[in-house]
Each structure stands twice: as structure tokens, then as C-alpha cells.
mmCIF file of C-alpha atoms in Angstrom:
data_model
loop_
_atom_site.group_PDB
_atom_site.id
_atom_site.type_symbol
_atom_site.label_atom_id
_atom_site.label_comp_id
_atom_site.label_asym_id
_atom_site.label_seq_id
_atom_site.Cartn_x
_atom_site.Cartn_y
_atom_site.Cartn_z
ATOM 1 C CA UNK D 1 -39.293 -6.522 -22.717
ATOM 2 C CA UNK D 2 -35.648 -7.777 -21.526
ATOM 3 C CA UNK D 3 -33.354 -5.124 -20.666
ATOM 4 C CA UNK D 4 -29.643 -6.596 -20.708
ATOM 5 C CA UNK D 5 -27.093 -4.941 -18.637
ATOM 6 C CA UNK D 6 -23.536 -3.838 -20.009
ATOM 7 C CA UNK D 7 -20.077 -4.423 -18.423
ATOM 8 C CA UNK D 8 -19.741 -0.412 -18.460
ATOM 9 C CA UNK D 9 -23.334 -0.119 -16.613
ATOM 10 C CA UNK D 10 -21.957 -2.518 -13.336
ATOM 11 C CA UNK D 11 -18.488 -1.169 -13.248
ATOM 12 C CA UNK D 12 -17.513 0.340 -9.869
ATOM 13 C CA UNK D 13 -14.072 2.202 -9.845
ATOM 14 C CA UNK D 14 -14.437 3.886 -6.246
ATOM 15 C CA UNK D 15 -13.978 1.691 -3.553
ATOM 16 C CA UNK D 16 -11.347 1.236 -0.973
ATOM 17 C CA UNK D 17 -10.667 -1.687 2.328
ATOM 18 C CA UNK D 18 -8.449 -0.329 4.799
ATOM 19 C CA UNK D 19 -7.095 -1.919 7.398
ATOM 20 C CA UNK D 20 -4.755 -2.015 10.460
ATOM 21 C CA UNK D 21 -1.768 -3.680 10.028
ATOM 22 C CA UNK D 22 1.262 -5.022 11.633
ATOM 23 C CA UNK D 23 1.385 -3.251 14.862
ATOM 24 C CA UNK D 24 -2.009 -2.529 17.462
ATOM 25 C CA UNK D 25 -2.926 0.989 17.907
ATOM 26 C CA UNK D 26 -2.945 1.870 21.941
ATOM 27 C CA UNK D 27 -6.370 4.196 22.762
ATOM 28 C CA UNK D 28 -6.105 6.018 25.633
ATOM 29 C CA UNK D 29 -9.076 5.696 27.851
ATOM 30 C CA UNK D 30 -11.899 8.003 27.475
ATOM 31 C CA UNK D 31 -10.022 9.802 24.458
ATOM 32 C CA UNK D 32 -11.656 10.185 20.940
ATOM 33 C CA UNK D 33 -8.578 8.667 18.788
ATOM 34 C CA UNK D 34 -8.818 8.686 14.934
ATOM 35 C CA UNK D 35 -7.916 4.760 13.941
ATOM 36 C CA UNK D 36 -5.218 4.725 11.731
ATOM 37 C CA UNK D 37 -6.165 2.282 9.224
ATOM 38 C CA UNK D 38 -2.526 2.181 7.542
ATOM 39 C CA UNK D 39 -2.860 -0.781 4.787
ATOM 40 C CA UNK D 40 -5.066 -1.727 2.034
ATOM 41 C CA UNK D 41 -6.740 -4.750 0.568
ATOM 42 C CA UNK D 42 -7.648 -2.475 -2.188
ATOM 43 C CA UNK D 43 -7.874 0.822 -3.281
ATOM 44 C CA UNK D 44 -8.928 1.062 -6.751
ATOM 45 C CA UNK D 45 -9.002 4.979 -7.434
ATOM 46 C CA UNK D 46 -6.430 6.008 -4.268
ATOM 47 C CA UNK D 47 -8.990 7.602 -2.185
ATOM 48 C CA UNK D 48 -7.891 6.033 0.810
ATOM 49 C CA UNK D 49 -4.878 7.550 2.532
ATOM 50 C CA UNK D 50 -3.376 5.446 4.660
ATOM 51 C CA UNK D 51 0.096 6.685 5.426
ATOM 52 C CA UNK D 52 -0.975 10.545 7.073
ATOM 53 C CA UNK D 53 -4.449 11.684 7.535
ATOM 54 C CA UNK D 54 -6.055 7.642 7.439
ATOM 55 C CA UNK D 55 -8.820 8.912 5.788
ATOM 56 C CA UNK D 56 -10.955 8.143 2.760
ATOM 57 C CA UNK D 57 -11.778 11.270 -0.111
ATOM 58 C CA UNK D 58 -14.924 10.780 -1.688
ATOM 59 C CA UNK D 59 -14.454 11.178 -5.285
ATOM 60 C CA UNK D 60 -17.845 11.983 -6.707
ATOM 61 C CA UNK D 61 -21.078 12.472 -5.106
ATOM 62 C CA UNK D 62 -23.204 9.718 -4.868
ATOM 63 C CA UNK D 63 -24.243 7.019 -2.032
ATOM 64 C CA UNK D 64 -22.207 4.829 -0.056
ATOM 65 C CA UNK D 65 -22.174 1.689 1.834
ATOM 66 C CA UNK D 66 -19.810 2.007 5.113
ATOM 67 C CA UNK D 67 -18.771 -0.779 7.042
ATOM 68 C CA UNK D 68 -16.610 -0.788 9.818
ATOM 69 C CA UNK D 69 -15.591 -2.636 12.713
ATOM 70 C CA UNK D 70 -13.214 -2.254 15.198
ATOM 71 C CA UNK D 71 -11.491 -4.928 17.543
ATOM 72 C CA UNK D 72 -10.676 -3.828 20.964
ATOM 73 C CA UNK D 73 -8.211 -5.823 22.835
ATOM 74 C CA UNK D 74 -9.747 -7.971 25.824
ATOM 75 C CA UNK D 75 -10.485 -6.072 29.181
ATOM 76 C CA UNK D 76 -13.802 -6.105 31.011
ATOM 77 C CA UNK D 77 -14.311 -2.741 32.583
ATOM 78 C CA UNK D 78 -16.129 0.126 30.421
ATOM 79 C CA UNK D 79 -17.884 0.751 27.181
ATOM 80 C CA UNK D 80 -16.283 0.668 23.083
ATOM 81 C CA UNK D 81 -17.304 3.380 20.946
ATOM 82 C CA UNK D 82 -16.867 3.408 16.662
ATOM 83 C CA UNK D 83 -17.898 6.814 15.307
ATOM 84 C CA UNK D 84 -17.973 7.185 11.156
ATOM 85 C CA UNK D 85 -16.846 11.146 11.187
ATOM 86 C CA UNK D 86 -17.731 12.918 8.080
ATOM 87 C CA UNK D 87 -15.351 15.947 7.490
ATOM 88 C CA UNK D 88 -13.784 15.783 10.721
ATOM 89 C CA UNK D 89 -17.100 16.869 12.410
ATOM 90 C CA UNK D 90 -20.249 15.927 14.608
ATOM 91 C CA UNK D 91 -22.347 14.792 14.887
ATOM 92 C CA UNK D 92 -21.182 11.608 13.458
ATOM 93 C CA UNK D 93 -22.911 9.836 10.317
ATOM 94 C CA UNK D 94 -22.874 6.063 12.193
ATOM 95 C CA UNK D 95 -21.826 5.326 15.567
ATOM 96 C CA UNK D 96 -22.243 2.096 17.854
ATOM 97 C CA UNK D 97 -21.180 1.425 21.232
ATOM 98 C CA UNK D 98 -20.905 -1.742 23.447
ATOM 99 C CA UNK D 99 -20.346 -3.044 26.647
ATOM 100 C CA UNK D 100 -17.197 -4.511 27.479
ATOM 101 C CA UNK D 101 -16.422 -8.395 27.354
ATOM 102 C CA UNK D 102 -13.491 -9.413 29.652
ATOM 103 C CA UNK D 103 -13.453 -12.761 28.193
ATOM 104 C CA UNK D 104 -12.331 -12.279 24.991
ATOM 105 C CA UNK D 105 -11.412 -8.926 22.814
ATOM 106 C CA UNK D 106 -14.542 -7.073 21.881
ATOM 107 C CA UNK D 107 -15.596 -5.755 18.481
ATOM 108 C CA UNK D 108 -17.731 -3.118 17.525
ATOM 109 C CA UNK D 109 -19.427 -2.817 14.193
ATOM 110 C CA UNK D 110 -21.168 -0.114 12.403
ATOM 111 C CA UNK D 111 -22.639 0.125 8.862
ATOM 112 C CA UNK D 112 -24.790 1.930 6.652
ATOM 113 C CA UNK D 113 -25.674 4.160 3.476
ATOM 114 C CA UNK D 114 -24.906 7.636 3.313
ATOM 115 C CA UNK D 115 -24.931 10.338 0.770
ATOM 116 C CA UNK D 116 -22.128 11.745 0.295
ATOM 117 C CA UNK D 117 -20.640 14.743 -1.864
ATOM 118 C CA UNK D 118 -17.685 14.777 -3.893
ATOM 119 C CA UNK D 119 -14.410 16.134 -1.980
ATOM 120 C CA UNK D 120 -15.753 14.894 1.173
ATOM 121 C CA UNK D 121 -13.781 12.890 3.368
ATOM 122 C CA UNK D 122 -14.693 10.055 5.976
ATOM 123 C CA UNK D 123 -12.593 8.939 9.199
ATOM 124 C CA UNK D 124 -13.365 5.979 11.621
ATOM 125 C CA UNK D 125 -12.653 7.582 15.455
ATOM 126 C CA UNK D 126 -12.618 4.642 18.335
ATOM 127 C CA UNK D 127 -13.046 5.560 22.131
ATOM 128 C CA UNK D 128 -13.088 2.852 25.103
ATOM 129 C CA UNK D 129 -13.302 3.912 29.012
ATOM 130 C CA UNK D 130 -11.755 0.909 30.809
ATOM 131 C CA UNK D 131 -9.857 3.382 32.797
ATOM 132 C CA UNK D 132 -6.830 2.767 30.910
ATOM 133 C CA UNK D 133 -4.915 2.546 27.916
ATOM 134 C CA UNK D 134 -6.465 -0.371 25.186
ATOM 135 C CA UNK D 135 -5.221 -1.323 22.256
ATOM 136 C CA UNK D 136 -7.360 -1.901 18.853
ATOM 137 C CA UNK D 137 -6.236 -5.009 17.418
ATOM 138 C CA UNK D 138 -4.042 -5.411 14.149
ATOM 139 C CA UNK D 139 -5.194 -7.907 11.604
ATOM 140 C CA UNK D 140 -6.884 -7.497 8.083
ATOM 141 C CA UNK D 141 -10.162 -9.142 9.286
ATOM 142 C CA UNK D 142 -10.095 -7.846 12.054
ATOM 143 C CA UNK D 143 -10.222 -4.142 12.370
ATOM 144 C CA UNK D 144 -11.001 -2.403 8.836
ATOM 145 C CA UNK D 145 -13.492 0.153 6.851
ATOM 146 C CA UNK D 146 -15.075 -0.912 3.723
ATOM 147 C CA UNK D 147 -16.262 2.105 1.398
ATOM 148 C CA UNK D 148 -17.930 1.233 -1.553
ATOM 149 C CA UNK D 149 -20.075 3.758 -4.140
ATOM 150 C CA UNK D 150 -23.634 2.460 -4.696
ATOM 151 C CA UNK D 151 -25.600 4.391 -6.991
ATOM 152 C CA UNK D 152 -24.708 8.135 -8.338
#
């Protein structure tokens, strides 16, 4: 028995790529700072908001894939931090820290599936402790958050 799949079947019409653009964002050391992701690549149901809260509002409940990552400007003293916040709260859903890289700028990735319910929202908070302030670098492939819905 062949089962054939239909256009309507592998349609996905909630899914957003965020991004920071144009200018870096400064981080303050040791200071939880929500990223402010303020472009798109896409967007295709305008979950993401990207000009005040730089968040993205589930739209129906259902699992998704999250990928982030998050490129700190070079400095070699201290760890990165990328927390996936659900709802503004903790614990976080993902997090992933690294050590620092004074050669070159650093980034820090962090990716998974989560179940999430309608009306929820998700935000991407960085943290660094090189003892100053450190900017996250601005550039499309660079520092960004993928949501995609998998499965209902």
C-alpha cells in the first residue's frame, strides 16, 4: 500500500528567522540581556516581533525546533551564555555556555525540540562575564533564532 502525501498535508505556515541587524547590541558583563533580534528573513504568520518585546508568540500548540546562536564579539577573558526563555521565566528550555576565545569572536549555539502551547512566547537572553561591556555581533548569519512548528 502507497500512501501519497498532499501539498495541504506538508504545508507549514508558522515559522519565523530573526535576526540582528545593522547595529551590534553592547551586553554588559555579567548581566542577563534579552537579544534584540530586530529583522527578519521571514516571518510567515507575524509571530515574531521584532521592533518592541523581540520575541516570538507561539500560535498553536504543537512542537518546535529552536535554533539559535549568538556571536559574541572577540575578547578572551570569561564565559558566553545563550538561554531560550519560555514566558519570560526559568528555568530556561535550552541553554549553552562556552569559554571565551580571544582570538577570534565566539559563538554560542543552542537547539532543540520543545512543546510548546499556543499563546506562549519564546525570547533568546545572552550573558558574557569578561568583566566588561561585549557586544553581540550584527549580521544575518551571524546572530539569529530559527522557530519552526514540527508536528501538532
Amino acid at each position: 500500500m502507497t500512501t501519497k502525501l498532499r501539498k495541504e498535508q506538508i504545508q507549514n505556515p508558522y515559522k519565523a528567522r530573526a535576526y540582528r541587524n545593522t547595529t551590534n547590541q553592547s551586553i554588559a558583563t555579567s548581566t542577563d540581556t534579552k537579544v534584540q533580534f530586530n529583522a527578519e528573513s521571514y516571518d510567515t504568520n507575524s509571530n515574531f516581533d521584532s521592533s518592541t518585546n523581540y520575541r516570538y508568540t507561539v500560535p498553536v500548540t504543537g512542537y518546535y525546533q529552536i535554533n539559535c546562536i549568538i556571536s559574541f564579539a572577540t575578547n578572551g577573558t570569561g564565559l558566553r551564555r545563550v538561554d531560550i526563555k519560555k514566558n519570560g521565566t526559568s528555568p530556561s528550555i535550552m541553554a549553552a555556555v562556552d569559554n571565551a576565545n580571544a582570538a577570534s569572536f565566539k559563538s554560542v549555539s543552542v537547539g532543540g525540540c520543545v512543546f510548546l502551547t499556543a499563546g506562549d512566547y519564546i525570547e533568546t537572553i545572552a550573558r558574557q562575564e569578561s568583566g566588561g561591556n561585549l557586544d553581540i555581533i550584527a549580521a544575518e548569519y551571524i546572530s539569529f533564532l530559527d522557530i519552526h512548528l514540527l508536528s501538532i
